Amino acid sequence: MEVINISKIDKKRSKIELDSGIIFALYNGEIYKLKIKEGITLDEAFYAAKIVPILKSRIKERTIHILKSRDRTEKELRDKLREGLYPEEIIDYVIDWAKSHRYIDDERYVEFYIESNVSKKSKNRMLYELRQKGISKEYLEDIFEEYEIDEKEQIKKFLEKKNIDVGNLDFKAKGKILNQLLGKGYSYENIMRCL
């Protein structure tokens, strides 16, 4: 594997690109110590013995730091680690490690998310947000069958909170509220029943 490019990320770290498509970051001191330079060839054994252990140790620390502030889905964690320029094989390694220690658990994440939002967000809004976090549509359809979401009650609470007198709304004001509620993921039918 030939080192085709080394470029500075900041004062302390640099990005290393190999012709095999592997990209990773090391501290400049590590690059100097390992004698990595553009144009040299790193054999598989050197990469496995010298670089992989550094990356595995660092990615565990990074994962714990990321998860310290809040739970994340597997997709969110993968995306965050990719930003840190970790190779996919190292990311796969730490994802397996995090799952085995139950640091990430998408099913637990979804259940907590739904229970926290079932009374204040529409089903469509929750589905959208969870899909953005990498949760499969099929799994979400199954789990949402277990929850009862009263969208009409949520819409009524929204109207009360905004002190909206539905009986005294003109056409333009109704349209504005309709658009707000559609933007929150409520169905047209439920909105119109409440308006």
C-alpha angles and dihedrals in degrees: 000000000000122000102234100174141012115187131174118251094182138327093295107033140048135195117237121202122195125199088241089069095256114138125185141153129237134175113263090243090056091049090051093045093049090045093233113169136161112277098024122119120237112203120218093251093054091047092048095044102039111021105032094057091052092049094045092052093046095046092053090054091046092049093052090048092050094048094044094081098044145338118276136190121246091256093051091050092047091050092049092049092048087057086058090058098245117158116249093247090057091046090051089051094053093043089056089046093049092048092049089054091042091239086134125031117161094196092053089045092053094047092050092045093051094044089050094049107028093102098043109034132057120246091245092052092050091046091051094048094047092047088054087055091056101260114147120250092229093054091047093050090054096047095045089061087070094058130070112214116192101201094172090058091049091050091049090051090050091052092047092048091053091045091236116169101207093196093061100047120121122216095266094049091048090052091051093051091044090055092047092052093044087053088056089056101255118147119255091235094055092046093051092048089056094043 
